[in-house]
Amino acid sequence: MKAEKISELTTNRMSVYLRCLNELASKGEKTVSSDRLAKRFHLNSAQIRKDLAYFGEFGVRGVGYYVEDLRGQLTKILGLEIQHCVGIVGAGRLGTALADYYEFSQANFTVAALFDADEKKIGQKVGDIEIFDVKNFAEIVKKDNIEVAVIAVPAEFAQAVLERITEAGIKAVMNFAPIPLKAAGDVKIKTVDLTISLESLSYFLAQPTVSNGKK
Amino acid sequence: MKAEKISELTTNRMSVYLRCLNELASKGEKTVSSDRLAKRFHLNSAQIRKDLAYFGEFGVRGVGYYVEDLRGQLTKILGLEIQHCVGIVGAGRLGTALADYYEFSQANFTVAALFDADEKKIGQKVGDIEIFDVKNFAEIVKKDNIEVAVIAVPAEFAQAVLERITEAGIKAVMNFAPIPLKAAGDVKIKTVDLTISLESLSYFLAQPTVSNGKK
DNA sequence: TGATGTGAAGCGGTTCACAGCC
DNA sequence: GGCTGTGAACCGCTTCACATCA
């Protein structure tokens, strides 16, 4: 256990480990070694140990890790024992799709509200979730205790939306607009850029040698 | 220009550069130096030059890069001068949202077909796009010349879907299911794992010191 | 002069290998 | 004996700094 800076790559993997443990737990496994975990889920055992060691000494030498125990630890580290409320800005196809996206609830996130600027959409519902005027964003954030905002608006509006979100005191943002956003230092933004992923696939297809992915 | 292995990080940035150039072109800029490009879009100028140099000598010393010229080069490198057909497997909320996702057309991708296993959905349409029985995947891939598959099914079906896709000869896959998939070496998979992104935000929120993002 | 293209240095993350403990 | 936790080696990407050229 060190008081070092923990890289985002590590925390991303923590999330993966938790998923693996959930699967093992559902199969009734009591303990697991970093080696078995690595073999089973195509990970590297040294990396698993190193990642976990950033947060504490969870293992038992000669035995491995207790599945339920480690599961609890990871859940706590990732802050997943607490329910988080989410507000989605942009009630287009993507925003509404995310509104009842299964994975949100999996990860203890609840979508509390949708926001849009389009008069026609305001007041409508997607499932149980109402669409509000984005002008009232700050107000509803306070009322519903929203901690996470999702930006699902076209690229040209994304920066303005981010500023509104920031003013409302939101510190965690998931951005689907394909542009880099400028944010205050204490605001965490995760951008999911589908355009980059697509163009990366396109590049791959354009390569003459689509032969050897190897090992 | 070197015959080296080009990393995915580089190709991802190529996609970003193209976007920047599109913006400059739309503003009527004729030339741009790596330095101005970097300043404007918060990039590193040395990295821009190095990335571009993997693919050729596109710049002019003392001048910079010709915007239109470089735009053309990047478009060609990324294979974006050719239209690509996409098939989306899973006609749930996410799949249908992606079906008319604006960014697809932006990047020269056309969604040719949706696929699902649910009898009730088969035969229906989302916009212009028909939903087919996933059993007929291979057939329709051939007919419509589909090159890219999107996996938008629940995690437990994703691996099976991938195998079906692979058998049909698809080499480029975008996966939204939150599990690591095992693929043949010559198949390129881009996984967009929203659960990891969410849990990473959750971790951030759980940190006691949400103070100093710095620099 | 001004900006590219690139070898070299720097840095962060991954993997190795083993001492230490159950 | 088996497996963790971790210093050290390794590796690849980023950044620097400058020779090179229009």
Short mmCIF file of C-alpha atoms (C1' of nucleotides) in Angstrom, two decimals:
data_model
loop_
_atom_site.label_atom_id
_atom_site.label_comp_id
_atom_site.label_asym_id
_atom_site.label_seq_id
_atom_site.Cartn_x
_atom_site.Cartn_y
_atom_site.Cartn_z
CA MET A 1 0.00 0.00 0.00
CA LYS A 2 1.54 3.23 -1.16
CA ALA A 3 0.40 6.83 -1.12
CA GLU A 4 1.25 7.14 -4.80
CA LYS A 5 -0.68 8.62 -7.64
CA ILE A 6 -2.94 5.97 -9.01
CA SER A 7 -3.17 5.98 -12.77
CA GLU A 8 -6.44 5.87 -14.61
CA LEU A 9 -5.30 2.69 -16.31
CA THR A 10 -5.17 1.07 -12.91
CA THR A 11 -8.64 2.21 -11.86
CA ASN A 12 -10.03 1.06 -15.19
CA ARG A 13 -8.62 -2.37 -14.50
CA MET A 14 -10.07 -2.35 -10.99
CA SER A 15 -13.42 -2.15 -12.69
CA VAL A 16 -12.52 -5.15 -14.81
CA TYR A 17 -11.34 -7.13 -11.80
CA LEU A 18 -14.60 -6.46 -10.04
CA ARG A 19 -16.47 -7.89 -12.98
CA CYS A 20 -14.30 -10.99 -12.95
CA LEU A 21 -14.87 -11.46 -9.24
CA ASN A 22 -18.59 -11.10 -9.70
CA GLU A 23 -18.49 -13.92 -12.17
CA LEU A 24 -16.40 -16.11 -9.87
CA ALA A 25 -18.69 -15.34 -6.94
CA SER A 26 -21.74 -16.30 -8.95
CA LYS A 27 -20.04 -19.64 -9.63
CA GLY A 28 -19.47 -20.17 -5.92
CA GLU A 29 -15.67 -19.84 -5.94
CA LYS A 30 -14.31 -18.96 -2.51
CA THR A 31 -10.70 -18.03 -3.24
CA VAL A 32 -8.70 -17.18 -6.32
CA SER A 33 -5.01 -16.59 -6.99
CA SER A 34 -3.78 -13.79 -9.20
CA ASP A 35 -2.48 -16.48 -11.50
CA ARG A 36 -5.81 -18.23 -11.97
CA LEU A 37 -7.55 -14.91 -12.38
CA ALA A 38 -5.05 -13.92 -15.04
CA LYS A 39 -5.31 -17.20 -16.95
CA ARG A 40 -9.07 -17.19 -16.87
CA PHE A 41 -9.63 -13.63 -18.00
CA HIS A 42 -6.55 -13.07 -20.13
CA LEU A 43 -4.84 -10.67 -17.79
CA ASN A 44 -1.32 -10.46 -16.36
CA SER A 45 -0.94 -11.81 -12.84
CA ALA A 46 1.84 -9.42 -11.82
CA GLN A 47 -0.26 -6.52 -12.92
CA ILE A 48 -3.25 -7.70 -10.92
CA ARG A 49 -1.12 -7.96 -7.80
CA LYS A 50 0.49 -4.61 -8.38
CA ASP A 51 -2.81 -2.88 -9.03
CA LEU A 52 -4.40 -4.31 -5.91
CA ALA A 53 -1.34 -3.50 -3.83
CA TYR A 54 -1.88 0.20 -4.48
CA PHE A 55 -4.97 -0.01 -2.33
CA GLY A 56 -4.01 -2.44 0.38
CA GLU A 57 -2.83 -5.94 1.17
CA PHE A 58 -5.87 -7.97 0.31
CA GLY A 59 -4.21 -11.27 -0.43
CA VAL A 60 -2.99 -14.15 1.71
CA ARG A 61 0.35 -15.65 0.73
CA GLY A 62 0.11 -19.27 -0.22
CA VAL A 63 -3.66 -18.95 -0.67
CA GLY A 64 -4.62 -16.06 -2.91
CA TYR A 65 -7.56 -13.69 -2.47
CA TYR A 66 -10.90 -14.39 -0.84
CA VAL A 67 -13.42 -13.69 -3.57
CA GLU A 68 -16.17 -12.18 -1.44
CA ASP A 69 -13.76 -10.12 0.59
CA LEU A 70 -11.96 -8.70 -2.43
CA ARG A 71 -15.26 -8.02 -4.13
CA GLY A 72 -16.31 -5.92 -1.18
CA GLN A 73 -13.02 -4.06 -1.14
CA LEU A 74 -13.19 -3.22 -4.84
CA THR A 75 -16.78 -2.13 -4.57
CA LYS A 76 -15.80 0.24 -1.81
CA ILE A 77 -12.70 1.53 -3.60
CA LEU A 78 -14.71 2.28 -6.72
CA GLY A 79 -17.40 3.99 -4.68
CA LEU A 80 -20.02 1.56 -5.92
CA GLU A 81 -21.67 0.90 -2.58
CA ILE A 82 -23.31 4.31 -2.94
CA GLN A 83 -26.02 5.06 -5.47
CA HIS A 84 -25.17 7.92 -7.86
CA CYS A 85 -27.68 10.10 -9.66
CA VAL A 86 -27.15 10.96 -13.31
CA GLY A 87 -28.53 13.74 -15.49
CA ILE A 88 -28.38 13.31 -19.26
CA VAL A 89 -28.19 16.45 -21.39
CA GLY A 90 -29.56 15.86 -24.86
CA ALA A 91 -32.73 13.86 -25.29
CA GLY A 92 -32.00 12.69 -28.82
CA ARG A 93 -31.61 9.09 -29.83
CA LEU A 94 -28.41 8.59 -27.93
CA GLY A 95 -29.51 10.37 -24.77
CA THR A 96 -32.76 8.46 -24.54
CA ALA A 97 -31.00 5.18 -25.31
CA LEU A 98 -28.65 5.82 -22.43
CA ALA A 99 -31.56 6.77 -20.19
CA ASP A 100 -32.61 3.18 -19.84
CA TYR A 101 -29.27 1.62 -20.50
CA TYR A 102 -28.95 -1.48 -18.42
CA GLU A 103 -25.32 -0.93 -17.51
CA PHE A 104 -26.13 2.24 -15.63
CA SER A 105 -28.18 0.42 -13.07
CA GLN A 106 -25.59 -2.39 -12.97
CA ALA A 107 -23.01 0.08 -11.79
CA ASN A 108 -25.29 1.67 -9.21
CA PHE A 109 -26.17 4.68 -11.30
CA THR A 110 -29.71 6.01 -11.53
CA VAL A 111 -30.77 8.31 -14.32
CA ALA A 112 -32.79 10.98 -12.55
CA ALA A 113 -33.49 13.39 -15.38
CA LEU A 114 -33.08 14.18 -19.06
CA PHE A 115 -32.49 17.70 -20.37
CA ASP A 116 -33.04 19.27 -23.75
CA ALA A 117 -33.44 22.68 -25.32
CA ASP A 118 -36.19 21.60 -27.71
CA GLU A 119 -39.58 22.92 -26.54
CA LYS A 120 -41.37 19.96 -28.03
CA LYS A 121 -39.45 17.44 -25.98
CA ILE A 122 -39.68 19.23 -22.65
CA GLY A 123 -42.24 17.66 -20.36
CA GLN A 124 -42.26 14.35 -22.18
CA LYS A 125 -41.11 11.16 -20.52
CA VAL A 126 -38.77 8.34 -21.47
CA GLY A 127 -39.90 5.46 -19.32
CA ASP A 128 -40.12 7.06 -15.88
CA ILE A 129 -37.66 9.79 -16.67
CA GLU A 130 -38.88 13.26 -17.43
CA ILE A 131 -37.29 15.62 -19.95
CA PHE A 132 -36.60 19.05 -18.46
CA ASP A 133 -35.61 22.36 -19.98
CA VAL A 134 -31.83 22.55 -19.89
CA LYS A 135 -32.24 26.10 -18.57
CA ASN A 136 -33.38 24.57 -15.29
CA PHE A 137 -30.38 22.29 -15.07
CA ALA A 138 -28.82 23.76 -11.92
CA GLU A 139 -32.10 23.76 -10.08
CA ILE A 140 -32.90 20.12 -10.79
CA VAL A 141 -29.36 19.03 -10.03
CA LYS A 142 -29.82 20.43 -6.57
CA LYS A 143 -33.29 19.01 -6.10
CA ASP A 144 -32.42 15.50 -7.28
CA ASN A 145 -28.90 15.44 -5.95
CA ILE A 146 -27.38 14.74 -9.35
CA GLU A 147 -23.64 14.07 -9.26
CA VAL A 148 -22.86 12.92 -12.78
CA ALA A 149 -23.77 14.57 -16.07
CA VAL A 150 -23.80 12.94 -19.48
CA ILE A 151 -23.30 15.12 -22.55
CA ALA A 152 -25.21 13.66 -25.47
CA VAL A 153 -25.66 16.74 -27.62
CA PRO A 154 -24.14 17.60 -31.03
CA ALA A 155 -20.49 18.64 -30.96
CA GLU A 156 -21.14 22.34 -31.51
CA PHE A 157 -23.17 22.67 -28.30
CA ALA A 158 -21.02 20.47 -26.11
CA GLN A 159 -18.67 23.12 -24.74
CA ALA A 160 -21.54 25.42 -23.77
CA VAL A 161 -23.33 22.53 -22.09
CA LEU A 162 -20.17 21.65 -20.19
CA GLU A 163 -19.96 25.19 -18.89
CA ARG A 164 -23.52 25.10 -17.68
CA ILE A 165 -22.90 21.76 -16.05
CA THR A 166 -19.77 23.03 -14.35
CA GLU A 167 -21.57 26.09 -13.01
CA ALA A 168 -24.14 23.80 -11.46
CA GLY A 169 -21.34 22.20 -9.44
CA ILE A 170 -21.09 18.87 -11.25
CA LYS A 171 -17.66 17.23 -10.92
CA ALA A 172 -18.02 14.10 -13.05
CA VAL A 173 -18.95 14.17 -16.72
CA MET A 174 -19.29 11.57 -19.42
CA ASN A 175 -19.03 13.15 -22.85
CA PHE A 176 -20.21 11.60 -26.11
CA ALA A 177 -19.60 14.65 -28.29
CA PRO A 178 -16.65 14.09 -30.60
CA ILE A 179 -14.62 17.10 -29.58
CA PRO A 180 -12.09 17.70 -26.84
CA LEU A 181 -13.66 19.80 -24.10
CA LYS A 182 -11.91 22.32 -21.91
CA ALA A 183 -12.83 21.82 -18.29
CA ALA A 184 -11.89 23.19 -14.91
CA GLY A 185 -9.19 21.21 -13.14
CA ASP A 186 -11.45 19.69 -10.54
CA VAL A 187 -13.94 18.33 -13.07
CA LYS A 188 -13.40 14.82 -14.36
CA ILE A 189 -14.40 14.21 -17.95
CA LYS A 190 -14.55 10.85 -19.64
CA THR A 191 -14.96 11.28 -23.36
CA VAL A 192 -16.33 8.40 -25.38
CA ASP A 193 -15.43 9.32 -28.92
CA LEU A 194 -17.18 6.98 -31.32
CA THR A 195 -15.83 8.84 -34.33
CA ILE A 196 -12.26 8.00 -33.36
CA SER A 197 -13.19 4.37 -32.86
CA LEU A 198 -14.91 4.23 -36.20
CA GLU A 199 -12.12 5.93 -38.08
CA SER A 200 -9.65 3.63 -36.41
CA LEU A 201 -11.61 0.68 -37.79
CA SER A 202 -11.64 2.35 -41.16
CA TYR A 203 -7.86 2.70 -41.02
CA PHE A 204 -7.55 -0.97 -40.20
CA LEU A 205 -9.72 -1.92 -43.15
CA ALA A 206 -7.63 0.30 -45.42
CA GLN A 207 -4.42 -1.54 -44.56
CA PRO A 208 -3.21 -3.83 -47.35
CA THR A 209 -1.99 -6.51 -44.94
CA VAL A 210 -4.93 -7.63 -42.90
CA SER A 211 -3.10 -10.82 -42.18
CA ASN A 212 -1.14 -11.23 -39.03
CA GLY A 213 -2.64 -10.16 -35.73
CA LYS A 214 -0.38 -12.69 -34.03
CA LYS A 215 -0.17 -13.90 -30.49
CA MET B 1 8.48 8.06 -43.56
CA LYS B 2 9.32 4.76 -41.99
CA ALA B 3 8.10 1.24 -42.47
CA GLU B 4 7.54 0.90 -38.75
CA LYS B 5 4.62 -0.46 -36.81
CA ILE B 6 2.18 2.34 -36.30
CA SER B 7 0.59 2.38 -32.90
CA GLU B 8 -3.11 2.69 -32.37
CA LEU B 9 -2.51 5.83 -30.34
CA THR B 10 -1.07 7.39 -33.45
CA THR B 11 -3.97 6.41 -35.68
CA ASN B 12 -6.42 7.68 -33.10
CA ARG B 13 -4.69 11.02 -33.21
CA MET B 14 -4.75 11.04 -36.99
CA SER B 15 -8.49 11.03 -36.64
CA VAL B 16 -8.27 14.00 -34.31
CA TYR B 17 -5.97 15.89 -36.67
CA LEU B 18 -8.39 15.37 -39.50
CA ARG B 19 -11.14 16.92 -37.42
CA CYS B 20 -8.94 19.91 -36.63
CA LEU B 21 -8.09 20.37 -40.29
CA ASN B 22 -11.75 20.20 -41.24
CA GLU B 23 -12.40 23.04 -38.87
CA LEU B 24 -9.51 25.09 -40.23
CA ALA B 25 -10.61 24.40 -43.80
CA SER B 26 -14.13 25.55 -43.02
CA LYS B 27 -12.63 28.81 -41.75
CA GLY B 28 -10.71 29.25 -44.99
CA GLU B 29 -7.20 28.73 -43.59
CA LYS B 30 -4.73 27.75 -46.29
CA THR B 31 -1.69 26.63 -44.30
CA VAL B 32 -0.99 25.71 -40.71
CA SER B 33 2.15 24.92 -38.77
CA SER B 34 2.35 22.09 -36.28
CA ASP B 35 2.86 24.74 -33.65
CA ARG B 36 -0.31 26.67 -34.39
CA LEU B 37 -2.26 23.45 -34.69
CA ALA B 38 -0.96 22.36 -31.31
CA LYS B 39 -1.71 25.66 -29.60
CA ARG B 40 -5.18 25.86 -31.02
CA PHE B 41 -6.30 22.35 -30.20
CA HIS B 42 -4.25 21.66 -27.10
CA LEU B 43 -1.94 19.15 -28.68
CA ASN B 44 1.85 18.75 -28.74
CA SER B 45 3.55 20.01 -31.88
CA ALA B 46 6.38 17.48 -31.83
CA GLN B 47 3.87 14.71 -31.60
CA ILE B 48 1.90 16.02 -34.54
CA ARG B 49 5.03 16.14 -36.67
CA LYS B 50 6.13 12.71 -35.57
CA ASP B 51 2.73 11.17 -36.18
CA LEU B 52 2.46 12.64 -39.65
CA ALA B 53 6.03 11.65 -40.48
CA TYR B 54 5.11 7.98 -40.09
CA PHE B 55 3.03 8.32 -43.22
CA GLY B 56 5.04 10.68 -45.37
CA GLU B 57 6.62 14.09 -45.66
CA PHE B 58 3.58 16.28 -45.94
CA GLY B 59 5.04 19.52 -44.63
CA VAL B 60 7.11 22.30 -46.13
CA ARG B 61 9.95 23.62 -44.00
CA GLY B 62 9.55 27.26 -43.16
CA VAL B 63 5.86 27.14 -44.13
CA GLY B 64 3.99 24.31 -42.42
CA TYR B 65 1.29 22.14 -43.93
CA TYR B 66 -1.20 22.99 -46.65
CA VAL B 67 -4.57 22.46 -45.03
CA GLU B 68 -6.42 21.05 -48.02
CA ASP B 69 -3.54 18.85 -49.05
CA LEU B 70 -3.06 17.38 -45.61
CA ARG B 71 -6.78 16.88 -45.22
CA GLY B 72 -6.78 14.82 -48.38
CA GLN B 73 -3.81 12.80 -47.22
CA LEU B 74 -5.35 12.01 -43.86
CA THR B 75 -8.66 11.09 -45.43
CA LYS B 76 -6.86 8.63 -47.66
CA ILE B 77 -4.69 7.21 -44.87
CA LEU B 78 -7.74 6.61 -42.70
CA GLY B 79 -9.58 5.02 -45.61
CA LEU B 80 -12.34 7.57 -45.38
CA GLU B 81 -12.62 8.29 -49.08
CA ILE B 82 -14.44 4.98 -49.38
CA GLN B 83 -17.91 4.41 -48.01
CA HIS B 84 -18.16 1.53 -45.52
CA CYS B 85 -21.28 -0.49 -44.79
CA VAL B 86 -22.16 -1.34 -41.19
CA GLY B 87 -24.40 -4.01 -39.70
CA ILE B 88 -25.62 -3.56 -36.15
CA VAL B 89 -26.39 -6.67 -34.12
CA GLY B 90 -28.90 -5.98 -31.38
CA ALA B 91 -31.91 -3.80 -32.13
CA GLY B 92 -32.47 -2.64 -28.59
CA ARG B 93 -32.28 0.96 -27.45
CA LEU B 94 -28.58 1.26 -28.05
CA GLY B 95 -28.54 -0.50 -31.40
CA THR B 96 -31.37 1.59 -32.79
CA ALA B 97 -29.85 4.78 -31.40
CA LEU B 98 -26.64 3.98 -33.22
CA ALA B 99 -28.57 3.16 -36.38
CA ASP B 100 -29.22 6.79 -37.05
CA TYR B 101 -26.28 8.19 -35.18
CA TYR B 102 -25.06 11.24 -36.95
CA GLU B 103 -21.38 10.50 -36.49
CA PHE B 104 -21.60 7.35 -38.56
CA SER B 105 -22.47 9.26 -41.69
CA GLN B 106 -19.88 11.91 -40.79
CA ALA B 107 -17.19 9.28 -40.96
CA ASN B 108 -18.45 7.79 -44.23
CA PHE B 109 -20.19 4.85 -42.64
CA THR B 110 -23.63 3.72 -43.74
CA VAL B 111 -25.75 1.51 -41.55
CA ALA B 112 -27.11 -1.06 -43.96
CA ALA B 113 -28.94 -3.41 -41.62
CA LEU B 114 -29.95 -4.18 -38.05
CA PHE B 115 -30.07 -7.70 -36.64
CA ASP B 116 -31.92 -9.21 -33.72
CA ALA B 117 -33.03 -12.57 -32.42
CA ASP B 118 -36.41 -11.33 -31.21
CA GLU B 119 -39.20 -12.48 -33.55
CA LYS B 120 -41.24 -9.41 -32.77
CA LYS B 121 -38.58 -7.03 -33.97
CA ILE B 122 -37.66 -8.84 -37.17
CA GLY B 123 -39.12 -7.18 -40.23
CA GLN B 124 -39.64 -3.84 -38.52
CA LYS B 125 -37.79 -0.75 -39.61
CA VAL B 126 -35.82 1.96 -37.84
CA GLY B 127 -35.93 4.88 -40.23
CA ASP B 128 -34.94 3.26 -43.52
CA ILE B 129 -33.09 0.42 -41.92
CA GLU B 130 -34.70 -2.99 -41.69
CA ILE B 131 -34.26 -5.39 -38.79
CA PHE B 132 -33.27 -8.87 -39.93
CA ASP B 133 -33.07 -12.20 -38.19
CA VAL B 134 -29.53 -12.57 -36.90
CA LYS B 135 -29.62 -16.12 -38.29
CA ASN B 136 -29.40 -14.58 -41.74
CA PHE B 137 -26.40 -12.46 -40.84
CA ALA B 138 -23.88 -14.04 -43.21
CA GLU B 139 -26.25 -13.90 -46.12
CA ILE B 140 -27.07 -10.22 -45.72
CA VAL B 141 -23.45 -9.32 -45.12
CA LYS B 142 -22.68 -10.74 -48.52
CA LYS B 143 -25.66 -9.14 -50.22
CA ASP B 144 -25.10 -5.65 -48.77
CA ASN B 145 -21.31 -5.79 -48.73
CA ILE B 146 -21.12 -5.13 -45.00
CA GLU B 147 -17.57 -4.68 -43.72
CA VAL B 148 -18.09 -3.53 -40.15
CA ALA B 149 -20.23 -5.08 -37.42
CA VAL B 150 -21.44 -3.41 -34.26
CA ILE B 151 -22.20 -5.59 -31.25
CA ALA B 152 -24.97 -3.99 -29.21
CA VAL B 153 -26.34 -7.04 -27.39
CA PRO B 154 -26.23 -7.92 -23.70
CA ALA B 155 -22.87 -9.15 -22.42
CA GLU B 156 -23.86 -12.79 -22.17
CA PHE B 157 -24.59 -13.06 -25.90
CA ALA B 158 -21.68 -11.00 -27.14
CA GLN B 159 -19.12 -13.77 -27.57
CA ALA B 160 -21.55 -15.93 -29.53
CA VAL B 161 -22.45 -12.98 -31.73
CA LEU B 162 -18.77 -12.30 -32.33
CA GLU B 163 -18.27 -15.85 -33.50
CA ARG B 164 -21.14 -15.59 -35.91
CA ILE B 165 -19.78 -12.30 -37.20
CA THR B 166 -16.32 -13.76 -37.64
CA GLU B 167 -17.66 -16.74 -39.57
CA ALA B 168 -19.35 -14.33 -41.92
CA GLY B 169 -15.93 -12.91 -42.75
CA ILE B 170 -16.19 -9.56 -40.96
CA LYS B 171 -12.80 -8.13 -39.98
CA ALA B 172 -13.75 -4.95 -38.12
CA VAL B 173 -15.97 -4.93 -35.05
CA MET B 174 -17.14 -2.28 -32.65
CA ASN B 175 -18.24 -3.83 -29.38
CA PHE B 176 -20.47 -2.19 -26.77
CA ALA B 177 -20.86 -5.24 -24.56
CA PRO B 178 -18.96 -4.81 -21.30
CA ILE B 179 -16.83 -7.92 -21.53
CA PRO B 180 -13.50 -8.67 -23.15
CA LEU B 181 -14.06 -10.72 -26.28
CA LYS B 182 -11.77 -13.37 -27.70
CA ALA B 183 -11.26 -12.84 -31.40
CA ALA B 184 -9.20 -14.30 -34.20
CA GLY B 185 -5.94 -12.48 -34.84
CA ASP B 186 -7.01 -10.89 -38.07
CA VAL B 187 -10.19 -9.39 -36.64
CA LYS B 188 -9.97 -5.88 -35.21
CA ILE B 189 -12.19 -5.18 -32.24
CA LYS B 190 -12.79 -1.79 -30.70
CA THR B 191 -14.56 -2.16 -27.40
CA VAL B 192 -16.43 0.80 -25.99
CA ASP B 193 -16.93 -0.12 -22.39
CA LEU B 194 -19.32 2.31 -20.77
CA THR B 195 -19.28 0.41 -17.49
CA ILE B 196 -15.57 1.04 -17.08
CA SER B 197 -16.05 4.72 -17.84
CA LEU B 198 -18.87 4.98 -15.35
CA GLU B 199 -17.05 3.14 -12.60
CA SER B 200 -14.04 5.30 -13.24
CA LEU B 201 -16.20 8.37 -12.65
CA SER B 202 -17.55 6.73 -9.53
CA TYR B 203 -14.01 6.17 -8.28
CA PHE B 204 -13.23 9.81 -8.90
CA LEU B 205 -16.28 10.90 -6.93
CA ALA B 206 -15.30 8.59 -4.09
CA GLN B 207 -11.89 10.24 -3.66
CA PRO B 208 -11.69 12.45 -0.58
CA THR B 209 -9.56 15.08 -2.35
CA VAL B 210 -11.49 16.28 -5.35
CA SER B 211 -9.39 19.38 -5.28
CA ASN B 212 -6.38 19.62 -7.48
CA GLY B 213 -6.66 18.61 -11.13
CA LYS B 214 -3.73 20.94 -11.83
CA LYS B 215 -2.12 22.11 -14.99
"C1'" DT C 1 14.31 33.12 -40.87
"C1'" DG C 2 10.92 29.73 -39.75
"C1'" DA C 3 9.14 25.34 -39.53
"C1'" DT C 4 9.84 20.44 -40.61
"C1'" DG C 5 11.63 15.76 -39.64
"C1'" DT C 6 14.11 13.02 -36.34
"C1'" DG C 7 17.76 11.05 -33.03
"C1'" DA C 8 18.13 11.14 -28.18
"C1'" DA C 9 16.44 11.79 -23.59
"C1'" DG C 10 12.77 11.33 -20.46
"C1'" DC C 11 8.84 9.23 -18.44
"C1'" DG C 12 5.18 6.09 -17.22
"C1'" DG C 13 3.41 1.72 -17.41
"C1'" DT C 14 4.15 -3.31 -17.78
"C1'" DT C 15 6.54 -7.44 -16.89
"C1'" DC C 16 10.04 -10.07 -14.59
"C1'" DA C 17 11.88 -12.35 -10.85
"C1'" DC C 18 12.37 -13.21 -6.24
"C1'" DA C 19 12.36 -12.28 -1.15
"C1'" DG C 20 9.06 -12.87 2.30
"C1'" DC C 21 5.19 -14.85 4.45
"C1'" DC C 22 1.18 -18.27 5.19
"C1'" DG D 1 5.02 -25.50 -1.41
"C1'" DG D 2 2.39 -21.81 -3.01
"C1'" DC D 3 1.27 -17.24 -3.66
"C1'" DT D 4 1.66 -12.42 -2.48
"C1'" DG D 5 3.90 -7.93 -2.63
"C1'" DT D 6 7.54 -5.33 -4.76
"C1'" DG D 7 12.24 -3.59 -6.46
"C1'" DA D 8 14.42 -3.76 -10.82
"C1'" DA D 9 14.53 -4.35 -15.74
"C1'" DC D 10 12.23 -3.51 -19.70
"C1'" DC D 11 9.53 -1.35 -23.20
"C1'" DG D 12 6.99 1.98 -25.78
"C1'" DC D 13 5.23 6.43 -26.11
"C1'" DT D 14 6.03 11.41 -25.50
"C1'" DT D 15 8.78 15.36 -25.41
"C1'" DC D 16 12.94 17.77 -26.26
"C1'" DA D 17 16.31 19.81 -29.03
"C1'" DC D 18 18.50 20.54 -33.13
"C1'" DA D 19 20.31 19.62 -37.83
"C1'" DT D 20 18.16 20.36 -42.11
"C1'" DC D 21 16.01 22.51 -45.64
"C1'" DA D 22 12.53 25.92 -48.27
#
